[in-house]
Amino acid sequence: APSPSSPPSMAALWASVSP
């Protein structure tokens, strides 16, 4: 999972790959 400091786009990307 991305760090809390990562942009929303990165969080969305990770959510798409590892829900």
Short mmCIF file of N, CA and C in Angstrom, two decimals:
data_model
loop_
_atom_site.label_atom_id
_atom_site.label_comp_id
_atom_site.label_asym_id
_atom_site.label_seq_id
_atom_site.Cartn_x
_atom_site.Cartn_y
_atom_site.Cartn_z
N ALA A 1 0.85 -1.20 0.00
CA ALA A 1 0.00 0.00 0.00
C ALA A 1 0.88 1.25 0.00
N PRO A 2 0.38 2.31 -0.63
CA PRO A 2 1.15 3.56 -0.71
C PRO A 2 1.22 4.27 0.63
N SER A 3 2.21 5.12 0.79
CA SER A 3 2.35 5.88 2.04
C SER A 3 1.26 6.94 2.12
N PRO A 4 0.91 7.37 3.33
CA PRO A 4 -0.11 8.41 3.52
C PRO A 4 0.23 9.70 2.78
N SER A 5 1.50 9.90 2.50
CA SER A 5 1.93 11.11 1.82
C SER A 5 1.78 11.01 0.31
N SER A 6 1.44 9.79 -0.17
CA SER A 6 1.29 9.60 -1.60
C SER A 6 0.04 10.31 -2.11
N PRO A 7 0.07 10.73 -3.36
CA PRO A 7 -1.08 11.45 -3.94
C PRO A 7 -2.28 10.50 -4.10
N PRO A 8 -3.49 11.04 -4.16
CA PRO A 8 -4.72 10.23 -4.31
C PRO A 8 -4.64 9.30 -5.51
N SER A 9 -3.99 9.75 -6.57
CA SER A 9 -3.88 8.94 -7.78
C SER A 9 -3.13 7.65 -7.48
N MET A 10 -2.09 7.74 -6.66
CA MET A 10 -1.31 6.57 -6.30
C MET A 10 -2.14 5.61 -5.45
N ALA A 11 -2.92 6.17 -4.53
CA ALA A 11 -3.79 5.34 -3.69
C ALA A 11 -4.81 4.61 -4.55
N ALA A 12 -5.35 5.30 -5.54
CA ALA A 12 -6.33 4.68 -6.44
C ALA A 12 -5.68 3.57 -7.25
N LEU A 13 -4.45 3.80 -7.67
CA LEU A 13 -3.73 2.80 -8.44
C LEU A 13 -3.52 1.54 -7.62
N TRP A 14 -3.05 1.71 -6.39
CA TRP A 14 -2.82 0.57 -5.50
C TRP A 14 -4.12 -0.16 -5.21
N ALA A 15 -5.20 0.59 -5.02
CA ALA A 15 -6.52 -0.01 -4.73
C ALA A 15 -6.96 -0.87 -5.92
N SER A 16 -6.61 -0.43 -7.11
CA SER A 16 -7.00 -1.16 -8.31
C SER A 16 -6.19 -2.45 -8.44
N VAL A 17 -4.93 -2.41 -8.01
CA VAL A 17 -4.05 -3.57 -8.11
C VAL A 17 -4.23 -4.51 -6.92
N SER A 18 -4.29 -3.94 -5.72
CA SER A 18 -4.42 -4.75 -4.51
C SER A 18 -5.58 -4.24 -3.65
N PRO A 19 -6.79 -4.67 -3.98
CA PRO A 19 -7.97 -4.19 -3.25
C PRO A 19 -7.99 -4.72 -1.81
#
